[in-house]
Structures are given as structure tokens and as C-alpha cells.
Amino acid sequence: MAYRETEKMRQRKAQARQRIIDCTYECVANGGFRSARITRIAGLAGVATGTIYRHFESREDLFAEIFRTATQREVDKVAEALDTNGDAAVRLEAALRQFAERALRGPMMAWALIAEPVDPKLEEERLVYRRAYAQLFEKAIRNGINEGCIPDQDARQSSTSLVGAIAESLVGPLSPTLAGQITIADIDKNKLVDSIIRFCMQGLTGTRR
Amino acid sequence: MAYRETEKMRQRKAQARQRIIDCTYECVANGGFRSARITRIAGLAGVATGTIYRHFESREDLFAEIFRTATQREVDKVAEALDTNGDAAVRLEAALRQFAERALRGPMMAWALIAEPVDPKLEEERLVYRRAYAQLFEKAIRNGINEGCIPDQDARQSSTSLVGAIAESLVGPLSPTLAGQITIADIDKNKLVDSIIRFCMQGLTGTRR
DNA sequence: ACAAGAAATGAATAATGATTCACTGCTTAT
DNA sequence: ATAAGCAGTGAATCATTATTCATTTCTTGT
């Protein structure tokens, strides 16, 4: 037994793995999952295609990891915004804003995560994460109901609707530009975010704004 | 010039075309677009695979036609519900109910139209139709604002949010059952529809219900 | 320096279905 | 009945990429 995995090797492998992840991320942020080719990723990462498969079971698996990591980052940001001071309604508003603004700041990745048609395995991940958002909102809504700043309602239903309303409002602006379509630069992001939030908060509080 | 297309032939071709459409519809209503194979459709329609291509440019084209037809039918139903008596808020509520109830009645087709991951060409169709729904709602909201039964607001934004809220609320229940998931039979459809509508109308009117 | 084993390589393979097209067989007008 | 021309056929082809795996290169302990 002449060869033994050493710390140096472990690190080198970890680095390669990370490089693959980073390059996949870049590809996805650039054109979505569908257009991210294994050969391209390998090329960017400076490894052979076969090497990808020493680090990930399959393309789907690699994508699933990217999807999870990227989405978790967003979920965490929303959770963070929900964890600040103020009453539940204020915190919810901050969270919705965080969600929308971050999406508009990285539109292609946001589109890939929210709306790009993907294979069943990724679609499953997506449903999981949509539920994760909804659960965060749901909890905040319940807090609000207890605090009295949000009227009593079906918190689960409302949270689902919030996720849908934001996602739908963003899908148009986020969708990769087809010929002659409105681009993201053309719209007033602040206005968009404000109007999304107005509807959401009104739906939640039953109070006109 | 011995052969000339005659009325009889024209009809026979039209029938074959219709049969292909019907069978495609059936396949899609049964497992969505992705699983609908040309060979299967041809088999059901009682024609050779090649014959499909005498009637449609490509699989995508065939699907696009099915998509348009099926969605237009739904859009029309919603338009119909918006065209009844009562104030704008009442009519909007009826339309939302129509949308949700019909989707739950034909869940697989609804899923295929609303949420199934599809190729870019179909995705484009989908965006068109989502806008079609939104435009119907938008118009009704404007009516409501003029009538005074809906407070002044960004009608376009609100209509988009409505589409998103309904779609998202339905996606879970509509999604083809994966192992151990809740089935559509398990949920109380009426309750679901009611709670969706409550949120939507509250968001619209800013009035608790 | 060497042998043992692990990692990396990337050209070749595999798998999947849509699409084609050379051919068969109808329909029609004469 | 015949010939011209169109419709129908479906096995073979094509196209696309993810994935494999025999080979090469590198790392390690002696």
C-alpha cells in the first residue's frame, strides 16, 4: 500500500470540486440550467469532463446541488429580513422587498431558480424551496396575527399566495429577453417592487395603502 | 393533371388532423406534454408517425396548437364569468372561482398548462396566456375602480398578482403525485378555492372578509 | 527509484426519440 | 382502365449530449 490519501490531496480534490461548483454557478447565472453543458463547465473549471463525474453522480445531481445552495442563500436572506425588529407586518414587508430586490439584481439566476423549465428532479427541489419560503412567511403571518397587526386568516393560504404573487410579478421582468420584449433595464425596479409589496400587504392586512 | 384535391379528400384530411389533435390532447391530459410521444399519439390516432408530420411542422408545433386551444378554452371561460351581472368585485370573484374549479376538475391538463416544465416555444405560449388572464382581470379591476367597488390601485400589478396567487396555490395540489405526497383527493377542494379567493379579494378590495 | 494505488483524462459510447424519405397505395380525371 | 399526382407509411436516420471506461498521469510510502 504505497498510496494513501493525504490531507494535501483531500484539499486539492475539494478545490477542484469547488471550482466545478463555481463554474456551474457561473454558467447557470449566465444562461440558466438548460444551457449549461457539462463540457463547457469542465472547460471553465479546467478539468476533463470525466472529472466532473468523480465529484458528482450526474449532471442532475450537480445541478441539484447548485440549485439548493443558491436557493438556500436566498431563503436565508429572507429569513434574516424576517428576523429584524418591528412588528410582523413591517418585517414581512422587509422580507418581500429583500426577495424581490435580490431577484432583480441577479435576474438570470433568479429566473433559473424561480421559473426556468427544468427536469423533474430540479422541479422537485423547486417545490421544496417554494414551500420553504411559504413556511417562513406563514410563521411571520401567525406572529402578526398574535401581535394583532395582521387580521386573523388562513396563514398557510396567504403565505402561498404571497409566494405566487411575487414570483408571477417577477417572471415577466426576469424572463430572458425574447425578440422585441421589454428588458429589465426599461422598467422602474423600485416602482415594480413597491407595487408588488402594496398588493401583498393589502392582501395580508386587509388595509388599503 | 389527373388528381385534384376534392372536398371529400379535404374533409378526410381534416378528420385525420382532428383525430391527431384529439389524441394529443388525451395524451397530454393523461401525463403532460413531456411524456406525450409522437409514436404513441400516432398509434392512438391510427396513423403512421410520418403522417403526423404531414399535418404539423414538428412536435413542438403540434403541442403549441394543443396548448393554445386548451388554454384559450380556459381563458374564454374566465372571460365568460367576467361578463355576467353584478358589480366588478362579484364578477371577479366568479371568474377566479371558475379558473380554480376548472383546474381542479382537470388537474393533469391544468398542471400541464400552468406549471409543467416545457420547451421554450411552449413556455412562450404560456407567458402569452398568463398575460391574457392578467389582462382580463386588469380590465375588470379598472371597471371596479370606476364603479367604486374596488379602491384605486395599479390594476396591472394587481392582476398579475392575482394570476400568480391562484397559480401558486394550485401548483401544489395539481402537481403529479410523487411518492408519499398529498393527493388531490385528500384536500377539500371547496375550502381551497374559498381560501384562495378570500386572499385575492382582500388584496383587491383592501377589505377583510 | 519503484511499485501500488488513486485521480484525471477525453475519445468513444449510449440512449433517446424526433424526424425523414424512398416507397406503396389511393384518388381523380380522362 | 390508365396515368398523374398526392397521401400515407414506418423503418432507418439523425442529432444531441450525458456518461463511461480503458488508458495515462500523478502521488505516496518504502
XYZ file of C-alpha atoms (C1' of nucleotides) in Angstrom:
478
model
C 0.000 0.000 0.000
C 2.118 2.773 -1.351
C -0.523 5.426 -1.990
C -2.584 6.835 0.816
C -4.994 9.750 0.573
C -3.263 12.631 2.291
C -4.545 15.955 3.549
C -2.967 17.742 0.620
C -4.833 15.524 -1.828
C -8.083 15.918 0.057
C -7.760 19.657 -0.224
C -6.812 19.545 -3.859
C -9.901 17.466 -4.569
C -12.055 19.785 -2.535
C -10.715 22.703 -4.527
C -11.494 21.015 -7.809
C -14.970 20.274 -6.572
C -15.433 23.867 -5.544
C -14.142 25.071 -8.894
C -16.684 22.868 -10.628
C -19.429 24.270 -8.434
C -18.340 27.834 -9.049
C -18.173 27.377 -12.795
C -21.536 25.676 -12.882
C -22.937 28.550 -10.909
C -21.456 30.949 -13.412
C -22.916 29.045 -16.346
C -26.341 28.946 -14.769
C -26.215 32.604 -13.815
C -25.411 33.259 -17.425
C -27.980 31.221 -19.286
C -29.922 29.044 -16.893
C -29.688 25.343 -16.265
C -30.801 24.111 -19.617
C -27.962 25.722 -21.492
C -25.262 24.711 -19.022
C -23.286 21.946 -20.762
C -21.063 19.582 -18.874
C -18.260 20.045 -21.386
C -18.441 23.798 -21.005
C -18.405 23.582 -17.231
C -15.451 21.214 -17.358
C -13.647 23.555 -19.711
C -14.197 26.553 -17.452
C -13.134 24.600 -14.386
C -10.033 23.360 -16.143
C -10.830 19.672 -15.771
C -11.836 16.902 -18.123
C -15.494 16.033 -18.476
C -14.887 12.724 -16.792
C -13.595 14.505 -13.728
C -16.981 16.053 -13.145
C -18.256 12.544 -12.603
C -15.686 11.843 -9.916
C -17.273 14.623 -7.919
C -20.947 14.313 -8.836
C -23.149 11.358 -9.645
C -24.681 13.046 -12.643
C -25.441 16.351 -14.246
C -28.776 16.385 -12.481
C -27.041 15.875 -9.155
C -24.594 18.662 -9.815
C -27.437 20.954 -10.770
C -29.426 19.938 -7.732
C -26.539 20.958 -5.526
C -26.193 24.312 -7.260
C -29.928 24.819 -7.027
C -30.024 24.023 -3.339
C -27.063 26.196 -2.497
C -28.279 29.152 -4.497
C -31.830 28.926 -3.243
C -30.820 28.369 0.350
C -28.819 31.556 0.163
C -31.980 33.408 -0.862
C -34.124 31.713 1.727
C -31.607 32.677 4.379
C -31.702 36.290 3.276
C -35.461 36.318 3.561
C -35.273 34.654 6.949
C -32.779 37.295 8.012
C -35.084 40.088 6.952
C -37.870 38.460 8.931
C -35.673 38.367 11.975
C -35.203 42.085 12.449
C -37.086 44.492 14.668
C -40.533 45.931 14.158
C -43.945 44.390 14.111
C -44.663 41.346 11.957
C -46.166 43.371 9.149
C -43.099 45.566 8.899
C -40.816 42.583 8.952
C -42.840 40.788 6.306
C -42.659 43.808 4.111
C -38.895 43.907 4.512
C -38.695 40.242 3.625
C -40.786 40.624 0.483
C -38.650 43.535 -0.541
C -35.478 41.583 0.061
C -36.774 38.745 -2.082
C -37.802 40.927 -4.982
C -34.810 43.206 -4.960
C -32.312 40.394 -4.864
C -34.079 38.671 -7.736
C -33.945 41.799 -9.851
C -30.282 42.229 -9.036
C -29.411 38.761 -10.375
C -32.173 38.233 -12.901
C -30.874 35.259 -14.849
C -30.110 33.229 -11.754
C -33.419 34.260 -10.236
C -35.211 33.169 -13.371
C -33.376 29.837 -13.335
C -34.396 29.276 -9.736
C -37.960 30.526 -9.984
C -39.269 29.958 -13.463
C -36.950 28.177 -15.867
C -38.372 24.902 -17.113
C -36.226 22.226 -15.530
C -36.062 18.471 -15.254
C -38.296 16.714 -12.749
C -35.577 16.346 -10.141
C -34.884 20.059 -10.073
C -38.575 20.815 -10.219
C -38.934 18.816 -7.058
C -36.214 20.874 -5.413
C -38.017 23.968 -6.526
C -41.257 22.887 -4.894
C -39.345 22.217 -1.693
C -37.930 25.706 -1.704
C -41.165 27.373 -2.596
C -42.569 25.675 0.457
C -39.586 26.896 2.451
C -40.403 30.486 1.538
C -44.061 29.924 2.218
C -43.273 28.483 5.622
C -41.188 31.486 6.570
C -43.989 33.787 5.558
C -46.551 31.609 7.257
C -44.753 31.790 10.554
C -44.455 35.558 10.282
C -48.127 35.855 9.463
C -49.011 33.819 12.537
C -46.822 36.108 14.617
C -48.624 39.051 13.140
C -51.989 37.556 13.952
C -50.911 37.036 17.538
C -49.457 40.506 17.758
C -52.660 41.851 16.355
C -51.068 43.718 13.477
C -52.433 41.261 10.916
C -56.061 40.148 10.956
C -56.912 36.526 11.519
C -56.674 34.433 8.360
C -55.547 31.158 6.856
C -51.837 31.809 7.261
C -50.826 28.908 5.073
C -53.013 30.006 2.206
C -51.899 33.589 2.483
C -48.249 32.646 2.501
C -48.676 30.534 -0.602
C -50.428 33.393 -2.327
C -47.634 35.752 -1.379
C -45.047 33.475 -2.948
C -47.161 33.170 -6.076
C -47.847 36.874 -6.365
C -44.192 37.824 -6.081
C -42.990 35.070 -8.364
C -45.535 35.883 -11.042
C -44.843 39.572 -10.838
C -41.175 38.875 -11.352
C -41.469 36.244 -14.078
C -42.215 38.742 -16.804
C -39.354 41.097 -15.967
C -36.979 38.203 -15.289
C -37.675 36.128 -18.380
C -34.724 36.110 -20.749
C -35.406 38.697 -23.374
C -37.014 37.384 -26.499
C -37.064 39.481 -29.607
C -38.670 42.839 -29.008
C -39.579 42.218 -25.435
C -39.326 44.689 -22.647
C -35.993 44.444 -20.908
C -35.333 44.692 -17.248
C -33.498 47.932 -17.755
C -36.635 49.520 -19.152
C -38.761 49.113 -16.094
C -38.528 51.029 -12.925
C -37.417 48.427 -10.467
C -38.339 50.414 -7.415
C -41.806 51.042 -8.702
C -42.244 47.384 -9.518
C -41.115 46.274 -6.101
C -43.322 48.846 -4.410
C -46.408 47.829 -6.298
C -45.815 44.135 -5.644
C -45.455 44.821 -1.974
C -48.501 47.028 -1.862
C -50.698 44.271 -3.196
C -49.190 41.680 -0.903
C -49.513 43.748 2.230
C -53.018 44.772 1.364
C -53.969 41.152 0.836
C -52.445 40.336 4.164
C -53.726 43.167 6.301
C -56.929 43.941 4.519
C -55.956 47.563 4.788
C -55.633 49.926 1.908
C -52.268 51.533 1.405
C -53.382 16.676 -64.050
C -55.323 13.588 -63.138
C -55.510 14.048 -59.386
C -57.150 17.095 -57.906
C -57.843 17.684 -54.227
C -61.566 17.252 -53.796
C -63.915 18.201 -50.977
C -64.091 14.608 -49.806
C -60.329 14.421 -49.516
C -60.166 17.744 -47.765
C -62.614 16.500 -45.188
C -60.820 13.222 -44.747
C -57.583 15.068 -44.110
C -59.311 17.415 -41.722
C -60.659 14.432 -39.842
C -57.242 12.854 -39.555
C -55.873 16.147 -38.322
C -58.618 16.425 -35.768
C -58.018 12.865 -34.634
C -54.359 13.665 -34.118
C -55.300 16.731 -32.112
C -57.775 14.815 -30.003
C -55.328 12.039 -29.253
C -52.590 14.501 -28.405
C -54.997 16.228 -26.085
C -55.757 12.911 -24.453
C -52.077 12.092 -24.024
C -51.349 15.480 -22.501
C -54.373 15.305 -20.205
C -53.008 11.995 -19.092
C -49.376 12.702 -18.401
C -48.482 16.186 -19.558
C -46.529 17.313 -22.595
C -43.213 15.821 -21.746
C -44.486 12.278 -21.689
C -46.562 12.574 -24.870
C -44.637 10.614 -27.522
C -45.235 11.112 -31.202
C -45.359 7.365 -31.791
C -47.955 6.957 -29.066
C -50.081 9.758 -30.454
C -49.830 8.288 -33.943
C -50.800 4.887 -32.597
C -53.856 6.256 -30.815
C -54.910 8.263 -33.841
C -54.498 5.250 -36.095
C -51.952 6.836 -38.404
C -48.265 6.350 -39.067
C -45.782 8.604 -37.330
C -44.894 10.176 -40.636
C -48.483 11.241 -41.103
C -48.252 13.485 -38.080
C -45.668 15.446 -39.990
C -47.984 15.947 -42.953
C -50.274 17.830 -40.594
C -47.822 19.567 -38.287
C -44.386 21.016 -38.815
C -42.993 19.421 -35.697
C -43.860 18.014 -32.325
C -43.386 21.440 -30.839
C -45.828 22.882 -33.327
C -48.401 20.233 -32.584
C -48.022 20.853 -28.889
C -48.250 24.587 -29.366
C -51.581 24.132 -31.103
C -52.889 21.915 -28.321
C -51.627 24.384 -25.761
C -53.281 27.318 -27.444
C -56.579 25.550 -27.927
C -56.745 24.216 -24.404
C -55.707 27.469 -22.803
C -57.964 29.580 -24.957
C -60.854 27.457 -23.777
C -59.986 28.332 -20.188
C -59.447 31.976 -20.936
C -62.844 32.073 -22.603
C -64.477 30.537 -19.574
C -62.935 33.163 -17.353
C -63.995 35.890 -19.751
C -67.493 34.469 -19.678
C -67.601 34.566 -15.900
C -66.435 38.180 -16.037
C -69.254 39.012 -18.396
C -72.160 38.232 -16.102
C -74.182 40.556 -13.924
C -73.234 42.094 -10.631
C -70.593 44.592 -9.661
C -66.998 44.148 -10.781
C -65.911 42.619 -7.484
C -68.600 39.970 -7.672
C -67.747 39.178 -11.259
C -64.056 38.964 -10.491
C -64.778 36.574 -7.709
C -66.827 34.409 -10.022
C -64.006 34.428 -12.553
C -61.389 33.416 -10.021
C -63.653 30.624 -8.858
C -64.218 29.447 -12.408
C -60.487 29.349 -13.007
C -59.664 27.407 -9.874
C -62.556 24.989 -10.034
C -61.950 24.066 -13.630
C -58.284 23.482 -12.912
C -59.095 21.170 -10.046
C -61.568 19.308 -12.221
C -58.929 18.518 -14.855
C -55.800 18.553 -12.752
C -53.300 16.956 -15.094
C -54.185 19.185 -18.019
C -54.236 22.195 -15.732
C -50.802 21.286 -14.459
C -49.521 20.857 -17.996
C -50.836 24.287 -18.933
C -49.840 26.118 -15.775
C -46.770 24.536 -14.292
C -45.246 21.666 -16.239
C -41.711 22.382 -17.363
C -41.916 22.749 -21.117
C -39.718 23.666 -24.043
C -39.055 27.321 -24.761
C -41.633 27.550 -27.511
C -44.417 26.364 -25.234
C -43.108 28.483 -22.401
C -43.548 31.447 -24.654
C -47.146 30.455 -25.319
C -47.634 30.127 -21.618
C -46.425 33.647 -20.959
C -48.808 34.906 -23.620
C -51.726 33.229 -21.925
C -50.765 34.302 -18.471
C -50.854 37.804 -19.825
C -54.233 37.074 -21.365
C -55.640 36.144 -17.979
C -53.999 39.138 -16.377
C -55.473 41.437 -18.990
C -58.960 40.119 -18.356
C -58.543 40.676 -14.661
C -56.980 44.049 -15.234
C -59.916 45.252 -17.233
C -62.345 44.046 -14.581
C -60.326 45.757 -11.875
C -60.466 49.021 -13.804
C -64.203 48.618 -14.120
C -64.388 48.054 -10.411
C -62.356 51.152 -9.724
C -64.680 53.204 -11.900
C -67.739 51.650 -10.309
C -66.271 52.401 -6.928
C -66.481 48.869 -5.604
C -62.701 48.418 -5.789
C -60.314 51.021 -4.415
C -57.926 52.789 -6.724
C -54.768 50.786 -7.392
C -52.257 49.675 -10.013
C -54.644 47.424 -11.905
C -51.928 45.826 -13.937
C -49.881 44.894 -10.916
C -52.886 43.592 -9.048
C -53.988 41.440 -11.961
C -50.539 39.909 -12.259
C -50.539 39.162 -8.563
C -53.927 37.522 -8.831
C -52.704 35.206 -11.570
C -49.653 34.352 -9.510
C -51.543 33.768 -6.308
C -54.031 31.412 -7.918
C -51.429 29.568 -9.936
C -49.140 29.081 -6.967
C -51.978 27.964 -4.751
C -52.931 25.385 -7.319
C -49.449 24.149 -8.203
C -49.079 22.069 -5.069
C -52.422 20.318 -5.358
C -52.073 19.925 -9.118
C -48.538 18.567 -9.221
C -48.491 14.921 -10.283
C -48.244 12.855 -7.166
C -44.748 11.880 -6.196
C -44.207 9.159 -3.659
C -45.998 9.859 -0.421
C -47.333 13.206 -1.434
C -50.751 14.553 -0.673
C -53.205 13.739 -3.420
C -55.854 15.959 -4.797
C -58.497 13.682 -3.392
C -57.231 14.349 0.115
C -57.842 18.052 0.140
C -61.101 19.809 0.433
C -61.408 21.477 -2.918
C -64.108 23.878 -1.865
C -62.147 25.035 1.104
C -59.069 25.517 -1.033
C -60.929 27.549 -3.600
C -62.589 29.643 -0.931
C -59.352 30.464 0.793
C -57.625 31.368 -2.463
C -60.455 33.678 -3.338
C -60.543 35.253 0.082
C -56.919 36.302 -0.171
C -57.331 37.563 -3.705
C -60.422 39.623 -2.996
C -58.915 41.022 0.142
C -55.817 42.040 -1.763
C -58.015 43.679 -4.316
C -60.523 45.450 -2.141
C -58.446 46.034 0.940
C -61.416 44.818 2.912
C -61.375 41.967 5.344
C -63.711 39.103 4.594
C 13.858 4.655 -7.777
C 9.990 1.792 -7.572
C 5.602 -0.256 -7.039
C 0.976 0.284 -5.686
C -2.855 2.596 -5.974
C -5.633 6.697 -6.876
C -7.051 10.529 -9.823
C -7.572 12.556 -14.245
C -8.385 12.182 -18.950
C -11.333 12.605 -23.181
C -12.446 9.866 -27.155
C -15.823 6.626 -27.792
C -20.282 5.039 -26.482
C -25.092 5.013 -25.382
C -29.638 6.263 -25.208
C -33.430 8.591 -26.520
C -36.909 9.923 -29.676
C -37.962 13.242 -33.148
C -37.749 13.467 -37.975
C -37.002 11.967 -42.704
C -37.826 9.985 -47.192
C -37.994 6.321 -50.618
C -41.617 3.651 -51.412
C -46.505 1.922 -51.515
C -51.085 2.568 -52.476
C -55.174 5.760 -53.127
C -57.988 9.208 -55.724
C -59.133 11.510 -59.508
C -59.974 12.933 -64.396
C -59.908 11.262 -68.829
C -58.541 1.166 -67.479
C -54.922 4.247 -67.055
C -51.772 7.699 -65.734
C -50.725 11.532 -62.873
C -50.097 13.158 -58.578
C -50.977 13.278 -53.782
C -51.424 10.991 -49.093
C -49.792 7.542 -46.044
C -46.220 4.595 -44.320
C -42.679 3.242 -40.793
C -38.008 1.531 -40.695
C -33.904 3.880 -40.836
C -31.541 8.018 -39.851
C -30.044 11.857 -37.289
C -28.879 14.806 -33.649
C -27.769 15.773 -29.229
C -25.265 15.288 -25.083
C -24.667 12.927 -20.897
C -21.974 9.255 -19.395
C -18.470 5.635 -19.436
C -14.056 3.382 -19.039
C -9.520 1.897 -20.833
C -5.538 4.424 -20.574
C -2.385 7.801 -18.822
C -0.568 10.627 -15.263
C 0.250 11.647 -10.725
C 1.044 10.726 -5.578
C 2.742 8.249 -1.873
C 5.451 5.110 1.234
C 9.358 2.206 1.189
